[in-house]
Amino acid sequence: MFTELERVSPFLFSLLENSPDYVTMISPEGIIRFTNRTHPRYAMIGLIGHSVFSYLAPESHEVARACFRRVVETGEPGFFEALAHVGTEVRRYHTRVGPVQSGGRVVALTLISSDVTERTEMEQRLREQRDTLEFAAAATGLGLWHLDVRTRELVWDDEMIRIHGRGVAPRDYTAVLDWVHPEDRARVDATVRDSLTSGTFQDLEYRVVRPDGGVVWVFARGKALRGEDGQVTRLLGGVLDISERRRSEEALRASEERYRTSIAALEEGIVLQSRDGTIHTCNASAEHLLGLTRDQMLGRTSLDPRWRAVHEDGAPFPGHTHPSFTTLMSGEPRSGVIMGVHKPEGQLTWISINSRPLYLAGSQQPSAVVTSFFDITARKHAEAENERLLRVERAARRRAVLLAETSKLLAASLDVFASLEEVVRRLVPEAADLAVVELLDEHAAFGPEHAVAIAAGEPDLEACYRELARRPGDGRGELLELVRHGEVRFTVVQIDGEAPVLPGVPKAEHLAERLRHRSSVLVPLTARSEPLGVLVLGGRTRAFDADDLALAEELALRIAQSLDVARLYRDMQTALHKRDEFIAVASHELRTPLTPLMLQLGRLEQLCRGRSELATAVAAPKIHTILRQTERLHRLIEELLDVSQITGGRFHLEPEALDLAALVRETIDGFAERLERAGCPVRLEMPARIEGRWDRTRLEQIVSNLLANAMKYGAGKPIDISLADLPDCVLLSVRDRGIGISLKDQARVFQRFERAVSERHYGGFGLGLWVTRHVAEAMGGSVTVESAPDVGSTFRVRLPRQTPTAAAAQLAHPPP
């Protein structure tokens, strides 16, 4: 055995000398007996015989003695960690203690010490980093997870357990999948499986069902890690509870503007620039937004001309005004700075930039700047489109207002040409620099007397154009041809082209150069296929478009319609005047032979009274019938004559002093025979006398018309006539108990040729009440009716005691 020991001893000593650990043998009391190596500061011989506690830090003595005692007493190996002084350094060692036994007892201890100072410091840093990470995760509510693809082992932190409402972490991935909402389960599983093959974990938003039935929305973001074989071996990431954001999206968006989360920050472009302004790092979003790779951006500064940045108005964006540069120089943060950046392929991207300074402890100047930005190109395009639509809307509104005002001007007066002067002045400069309306004369030509309305903003130019337009000659031929053929001419000349002279203006005229317009629209004025004139709009600098053409055509249409309406009105007035003249002539012509005929019939009727039985029985009834029809014809002719006089302004009143009560009695006496035939007894209620100044003939006409009307529509029933002497007027009332008048017809019965019944059952022209109304109004009074169907009607005439002297003058221009 001794020989074998001698043989292996060199090998053992060589192994101990080259071991990285310190191997020491001590007595149970701690006296060093052997060591394989020492620190360069100590000699080997200087250690032997000394206590090991001489080299241990005082705070480690107790733990070392306790370990030594336990090994001696139990004979089992042990270990401890202790601090030891090595020169001026204090190092940490991990020591394994083994017993050396002889005769059944421990006679020595073997110490194998490993220097763990660096490892311990690293573990401490790792613990601190882990604590920091856990604190950050807890502060943001972010739960962390880790999945081993091969073993399917899933590791959750406490925040993950809390988010899912579970008491413990799940066993594996399959258990977690069962907790996902059934509607989201297939999508989540497909995303996870896709990440195993693609190596890219897509962000997920899905619902988790808690044990109590509550539903939580979570956002999951992860990363796939590959092994040496290129296969995905691990998935790791974090989960954030976004239920509050889902419940209050608006509140979250407002909150994101103030407190941007790490996830939102990742969606933005992030660039870190050092103190000298060079880009130190950037994220993937910055690469995507700027169209540059990370390598292409690193080392650049804001002053680099390759950025090709512009302001919102298109002007260059100097590098020294870039938010990151100004923040580095001033230390002031910048927010919401809009910048346009051209990508390498030329595409313009609009971004909104925020910059924040970073300070080192104790530094007064920024040591770096963090710039975040996000893409607002879509917003800028939407704003541009909104601005375009707003311009279109404003233009449409201006055109609508212009058309409405034009219609109002044209409808304000029957003097259309005077209105046209206002219309063309309204068009300049709102819609054009030149506006002209020329109307054809009675020979359908632009003769010396044809109407010209022009507005150009220059009085001398307007006067010269009028003089040129009315000058005799063939210079207007081209314009006349356009009008006769109904041809719309629309001209727009490019900025660098020569503007043409307006049609109808000879180029040799000195006025021609002043009438060159870059844009022009000529629209013929046509009504019912008949040419009436032309509308001309010109623009010196503006370029007319399709909307301007549509405006010109609509203006031309409205002008033509107004001209046509005015012409129709003049034709109608002429026709009405001729009709009234015919009625007056016919009335006089019919009245001339009718008067002697009525006189002769009256004499024949008198001769037949008291004569022979043959005359009484045969001739008298026939003559009486002829006389009644002749009287009826006489009344109709009188009504037509009244119409002629009233509408022709030849109606006159001759007031005189008279007794109205006596006049009413005389009129009723004249109707005695007709009232008897109609079976209409008359009941009178009036004072003995009512005196005043009225026209006797016209007053008899009012009473006769109302009495005849009551007798016609209330035949066989009593008629009540009353006179009331009121303080300020006299009131005549005629009431019948006939068919009555509906409420909707009561105003119409006072109109000319109107009636409330069928003319097949009741004769007459429908003029009696119209004449009554005009006669009463001529004497300063009025006529009203109160009626109901099948109950009867009551007509009331109010007359002042004195006929106004100017009353008759009101009929000089009577209403129709």
CSV table of C-alpha atoms in Angstrom, one decimal, residues 445-710:
chain,number,residue,atom,x,y,z
A,445,ALA,CA,-80.7,91.2,-84.5
A,446,PHE,CA,-78.2,93.2,-82.6
A,447,GLY,CA,-79.3,96.5,-84.0
A,448,PRO,CA,-78.4,100.0,-83.0
A,449,GLU,CA,-81.2,100.1,-80.4
A,450,HIS,CA,-80.8,96.7,-78.9
A,451,ALA,CA,-80.4,96.4,-75.1
A,452,VAL,CA,-76.9,96.0,-73.6
A,453,ALA,CA,-76.2,95.5,-69.9
A,454,ILE,CA,-72.5,95.3,-69.0
A,455,ALA,CA,-70.3,95.3,-65.9
A,456,ALA,CA,-66.5,95.3,-66.0
A,457,GLY,CA,-65.4,97.4,-63.0
A,458,GLU,CA,-64.2,100.1,-65.4
A,459,PRO,CA,-66.8,102.7,-66.4
A,460,ASP,CA,-64.9,103.9,-69.5
A,461,LEU,CA,-64.6,100.3,-70.7
A,462,GLU,CA,-68.3,99.7,-70.2
A,463,ALA,CA,-69.2,102.9,-72.1
A,464,CYS,CA,-67.0,102.0,-75.0
A,465,TYR,CA,-68.4,98.5,-75.2
A,466,ARG,CA,-72.0,99.8,-75.3
A,467,GLU,CA,-71.0,102.2,-78.1
A,468,LEU,CA,-69.3,99.4,-80.0
A,469,ALA,CA,-72.2,96.9,-79.5
A,470,ARG,CA,-74.7,99.4,-81.0
A,471,ARG,CA,-72.6,100.5,-83.9
A,472,PRO,CA,-74.2,99.6,-87.3
A,473,GLY,CA,-72.2,97.1,-89.3
A,474,ASP,CA,-71.3,93.5,-89.8
A,475,GLY,CA,-69.0,93.2,-86.8
A,476,ARG,CA,-71.7,91.4,-84.7
A,477,GLY,CA,-72.2,88.6,-87.2
A,478,GLU,CA,-70.2,86.0,-85.4
A,479,LEU,CA,-72.0,86.6,-82.1
A,480,LEU,CA,-75.4,86.6,-83.9
A,481,GLU,CA,-74.6,83.3,-85.5
A,482,LEU,CA,-73.8,81.8,-82.1
A,483,VAL,CA,-77.1,83.0,-80.7
A,484,ARG,CA,-79.2,81.8,-83.6
A,485,HIS,CA,-77.7,78.3,-83.5
A,486,GLY,CA,-77.9,78.1,-79.7
A,487,GLU,CA,-74.2,77.3,-79.5
A,488,VAL,CA,-72.5,77.5,-76.1
A,489,ARG,CA,-68.8,78.6,-76.4
A,490,PHE,CA,-66.4,77.8,-73.5
A,491,THR,CA,-62.8,78.9,-73.8
A,492,VAL,CA,-59.9,78.5,-71.5
A,493,VAL,CA,-56.3,79.5,-72.6
A,494,GLN,CA,-53.1,78.3,-70.9
A,495,ILE,CA,-51.2,80.9,-68.9
A,496,ASP,CA,-48.5,81.1,-71.6
A,497,GLY,CA,-51.0,81.3,-74.5
A,498,GLU,CA,-52.5,84.4,-76.1
A,499,ALA,CA,-55.9,85.2,-74.9
A,500,PRO,CA,-58.5,85.6,-77.8
A,501,VAL,CA,-60.7,88.6,-78.3
A,502,LEU,CA,-64.4,88.1,-77.4
A,503,PRO,CA,-66.7,87.2,-80.3
A,504,GLY,CA,-68.4,90.1,-81.9
A,505,VAL,CA,-65.4,92.5,-81.2
A,506,PRO,CA,-63.3,93.2,-84.3
A,507,LYS,CA,-59.6,92.7,-83.7
A,508,ALA,CA,-58.9,96.0,-85.4
A,509,GLU,CA,-60.8,97.9,-82.8
A,510,HIS,CA,-58.7,99.8,-80.2
A,511,LEU,CA,-60.9,98.2,-77.6
A,512,ALA,CA,-60.0,94.7,-78.6
A,513,GLU,CA,-56.8,94.4,-76.5
A,514,ARG,CA,-58.8,95.4,-73.4
A,515,LEU,CA,-61.3,92.6,-74.2
A,516,ARG,CA,-58.9,89.7,-74.3
A,517,HIS,CA,-59.8,87.2,-71.6
A,518,ARG,CA,-58.0,84.0,-70.6
A,519,SER,CA,-61.4,82.3,-69.9
A,520,SER,CA,-64.7,83.1,-71.5
A,521,VAL,CA,-68.2,81.6,-71.6
A,522,LEU,CA,-70.9,82.6,-74.1
A,523,VAL,CA,-74.4,81.2,-73.5
A,524,PRO,CA,-77.3,82.0,-75.8
A,525,LEU,CA,-80.5,83.1,-74.1
A,526,THR,CA,-83.3,80.9,-75.4
A,527,ALA,CA,-86.9,80.5,-74.4
A,528,ARG,CA,-89.3,78.1,-76.1
A,529,SER,CA,-86.7,77.6,-78.9
A,530,GLU,CA,-86.7,81.3,-79.6
A,531,PRO,CA,-83.4,83.2,-79.4
A,532,LEU,CA,-83.6,86.2,-77.1
A,533,GLY,CA,-79.9,87.3,-76.6
A,534,VAL,CA,-76.6,86.2,-75.1
A,535,LEU,CA,-74.8,86.1,-71.8
A,536,VAL,CA,-71.0,86.6,-71.8
A,537,LEU,CA,-68.7,86.0,-68.9
A,538,GLY,CA,-65.0,86.7,-69.1
A,539,GLY,CA,-62.0,86.2,-66.8
A,540,ARG,CA,-58.7,87.9,-67.3
A,541,THR,CA,-56.6,85.9,-64.9
A,542,ARG,CA,-58.9,83.2,-63.5
A,543,ALA,CA,-59.4,79.9,-65.3
A,544,PHE,CA,-63.1,78.9,-65.6
A,545,ASP,CA,-64.0,75.3,-64.9
A,546,ALA,CA,-67.0,73.0,-65.4
A,547,ASP,CA,-68.7,74.6,-62.3
A,548,ASP,CA,-68.4,78.1,-63.8
A,549,LEU,CA,-69.8,76.8,-67.1
A,550,ALA,CA,-72.8,75.2,-65.2
A,551,LEU,CA,-73.2,78.5,-63.3
A,552,ALA,CA,-73.3,80.5,-66.6
A,553,GLU,CA,-75.8,78.1,-68.2
A,554,GLU,CA,-78.1,78.3,-65.1
A,555,LEU,CA,-77.8,82.1,-65.1
A,556,ALA,CA,-78.7,82.2,-68.8
A,557,LEU,CA,-81.7,79.9,-68.2
A,558,ARG,CA,-83.1,82.1,-65.4
A,559,ILE,CA,-82.5,85.3,-67.4
A,560,ALA,CA,-84.2,83.8,-70.4
A,561,GLN,CA,-87.2,82.6,-68.3
A,562,SER,CA,-87.5,86.1,-66.8
A,563,LEU,CA,-87.5,87.7,-70.2
A,564,ASP,CA,-90.1,85.2,-71.4
A,565,VAL,CA,-92.3,85.8,-68.4
A,566,ALA,CA,-92.0,89.6,-68.9
A,567,ARG,CA,-93.0,89.2,-72.6
A,568,LEU,CA,-95.9,86.9,-71.7
A,569,TYR,CA,-97.0,89.5,-69.1
A,570,ARG,CA,-96.9,92.3,-71.6
A,571,ASP,CA,-98.9,90.1,-74.1
A,572,MET,CA,-101.4,89.3,-71.4
A,573,GLN,CA,-101.8,92.9,-70.4
A,574,THR,CA,-102.4,93.8,-74.1
A,575,ALA,CA,-105.0,91.0,-74.4
A,576,LEU,CA,-106.8,92.1,-71.2
A,577,HIS,CA,-106.9,95.7,-72.5
A,578,LYS,CA,-108.3,94.6,-75.8
A,579,ARG,CA,-110.9,92.4,-74.0
A,580,ASP,CA,-112.0,95.2,-71.7
A,581,GLU,CA,-112.3,97.5,-74.8
A,582,PHE,CA,-114.4,94.8,-76.5
A,583,ILE,CA,-116.7,94.4,-73.4
A,584,ALA,CA,-117.2,98.2,-73.3
A,585,VAL,CA,-118.0,98.5,-77.0
A,586,ALA,CA,-120.2,95.4,-76.9
A,587,SER,CA,-122.1,96.7,-73.8
A,588,HIS,CA,-122.8,100.0,-75.5
A,589,GLU,CA,-123.8,98.4,-78.8
A,590,LEU,CA,-126.2,96.0,-77.1
A,591,ARG,CA,-127.5,98.7,-74.8
A,592,THR,CA,-128.4,101.0,-77.7
A,593,PRO,CA,-131.2,98.9,-79.3
A,594,LEU,CA,-132.3,97.3,-76.0
A,595,THR,CA,-133.4,100.6,-74.4
A,596,PRO,CA,-136.1,101.5,-77.0
A,597,LEU,CA,-137.1,97.8,-77.2
A,598,MET,CA,-137.8,97.8,-73.4
A,599,LEU,CA,-139.8,101.1,-73.8
A,600,GLN,CA,-142.0,99.7,-76.6
A,601,LEU,CA,-142.6,96.5,-74.7
A,602,GLY,CA,-143.7,98.5,-71.6
A,603,ARG,CA,-146.2,100.4,-73.7
A,604,LEU,CA,-147.5,97.2,-75.2
A,605,GLU,CA,-148.0,95.7,-71.8
A,606,GLN,CA,-150.0,98.8,-70.7
A,607,LEU,CA,-152.1,98.6,-73.8
A,608,CYS,CA,-153.0,95.0,-73.1
A,609,ARG,CA,-154.4,95.9,-69.7
A,610,GLY,CA,-158.2,96.3,-69.8
A,611,ARG,CA,-158.5,95.4,-73.4
A,612,SER,CA,-160.3,92.5,-75.0
A,613,GLU,CA,-160.2,89.1,-73.5
A,614,LEU,CA,-158.1,87.8,-76.3
A,615,ALA,CA,-155.4,90.4,-75.7
A,616,THR,CA,-155.5,89.8,-72.0
A,617,ALA,CA,-155.4,86.0,-72.2
A,618,VAL,CA,-153.0,85.6,-75.1
A,619,ALA,CA,-150.8,88.7,-75.7
A,620,ALA,CA,-150.4,90.0,-72.2
A,621,PRO,CA,-148.6,86.9,-70.7
A,622,LYS,CA,-146.3,86.6,-73.7
A,623,ILE,CA,-145.4,90.3,-73.6
A,624,HIS,CA,-144.9,90.1,-69.9
A,625,THR,CA,-142.5,87.1,-70.4
A,626,ILE,CA,-140.6,89.0,-73.1
A,627,LEU,CA,-140.3,92.0,-70.9
A,628,ARG,CA,-138.9,90.0,-68.0
A,629,GLN,CA,-136.3,88.4,-70.2
A,630,THR,CA,-135.4,91.8,-71.7
A,631,GLU,CA,-135.0,93.2,-68.2
A,632,ARG,CA,-132.7,90.3,-67.3
A,633,LEU,CA,-130.7,90.9,-70.4
A,634,HIS,CA,-130.5,94.6,-69.5
A,635,ARG,CA,-129.1,93.7,-66.1
A,636,LEU,CA,-126.4,91.5,-67.6
A,637,ILE,CA,-125.4,94.2,-70.0
A,638,GLU,CA,-125.3,96.7,-67.1
A,639,GLU,CA,-123.0,94.3,-65.2
A,640,LEU,CA,-120.6,94.0,-68.1
A,641,LEU,CA,-120.6,97.7,-68.6
A,642,ASP,CA,-119.7,98.1,-64.9
A,643,VAL,CA,-116.8,95.7,-65.4
A,644,SER,CA,-115.6,97.7,-68.3
A,645,GLN,CA,-115.8,101.0,-66.3
A,646,ILE,CA,-114.2,99.6,-63.2
A,647,THR,CA,-111.3,97.9,-64.9
A,648,GLY,CA,-110.8,100.8,-67.4
A,649,GLY,CA,-110.7,103.4,-64.6
A,650,ARG,CA,-113.8,105.2,-65.9
A,651,PHE,CA,-115.9,104.6,-62.8
A,652,HIS,CA,-117.1,107.8,-61.1
A,653,LEU,CA,-119.3,108.6,-58.1
A,654,GLU,CA,-121.7,111.5,-57.7
A,655,PRO,CA,-122.5,111.8,-54.0
A,656,GLU,CA,-125.7,113.6,-52.9
A,657,ALA,CA,-127.7,114.0,-49.8
A,658,LEU,CA,-130.3,111.2,-49.5
A,659,ASP,CA,-132.2,109.0,-47.0
A,660,LEU,CA,-130.8,105.5,-47.1
A,661,ALA,CA,-133.9,104.0,-45.4
A,662,ALA,CA,-136.2,105.5,-48.1
A,663,LEU,CA,-133.9,104.2,-50.8
A,664,VAL,CA,-134.0,100.7,-49.4
A,665,ARG,CA,-137.8,100.7,-49.3
A,666,GLU,CA,-138.0,102.0,-52.9
A,667,THR,CA,-135.7,99.3,-54.1
A,668,ILE,CA,-137.7,96.6,-52.3
A,669,ASP,CA,-140.9,98.0,-53.9
A,670,GLY,CA,-139.3,97.6,-57.3
A,671,PHE,CA,-138.6,94.0,-56.5
A,672,ALA,CA,-142.2,93.3,-55.2
A,673,GLU,CA,-143.4,91.4,-58.2
A,674,ARG,CA,-140.2,89.3,-58.5
A,675,LEU,CA,-140.2,88.6,-54.7
A,676,GLU,CA,-143.7,87.4,-55.0
A,677,ARG,CA,-142.9,85.1,-57.8
A,678,ALA,CA,-139.9,83.7,-55.9
A,679,GLY,CA,-142.0,83.2,-52.7
A,680,CYS,CA,-139.6,85.3,-50.6
A,681,PRO,CA,-141.3,87.6,-48.1
A,682,VAL,CA,-139.1,90.5,-47.0
A,683,ARG,CA,-138.9,91.5,-43.3
A,684,LEU,CA,-137.5,95.0,-42.7
A,685,GLU,CA,-135.9,96.3,-39.5
A,686,MET,CA,-134.6,99.9,-39.7
A,687,PRO,CA,-135.2,103.4,-38.4
A,688,ALA,CA,-137.5,105.8,-40.1
A,689,ARG,CA,-134.6,107.9,-41.6
A,690,ILE,CA,-130.8,107.5,-42.1
A,691,GLU,CA,-129.3,110.5,-43.8
A,692,GLY,CA,-125.9,110.8,-45.5
A,693,ARG,CA,-124.1,111.7,-48.7
A,694,TRP,CA,-123.8,108.8,-51.2
A,695,ASP,CA,-124.2,108.0,-54.9
A,696,ARG,CA,-127.9,107.1,-55.3
A,697,THR,CA,-127.4,105.0,-58.4
A,698,ARG,CA,-124.5,102.9,-56.9
A,699,LEU,CA,-126.3,102.6,-53.6
A,700,GLU,CA,-129.4,101.2,-55.4
A,701,GLN,CA,-127.0,98.8,-57.2
A,702,ILE,CA,-125.6,97.5,-53.9
A,703,VAL,CA,-129.1,96.9,-52.4
A,704,SER,CA,-130.4,95.4,-55.7
A,705,ASN,CA,-127.4,93.0,-56.1
A,706,LEU,CA,-127.7,91.8,-52.5
A,707,LEU,CA,-131.5,91.4,-52.7
A,708,ALA,CA,-131.3,89.6,-56.1
A,709,ASN,CA,-128.6,87.3,-54.7
A,710,ALA,CA,-130.7,86.5,-51.6
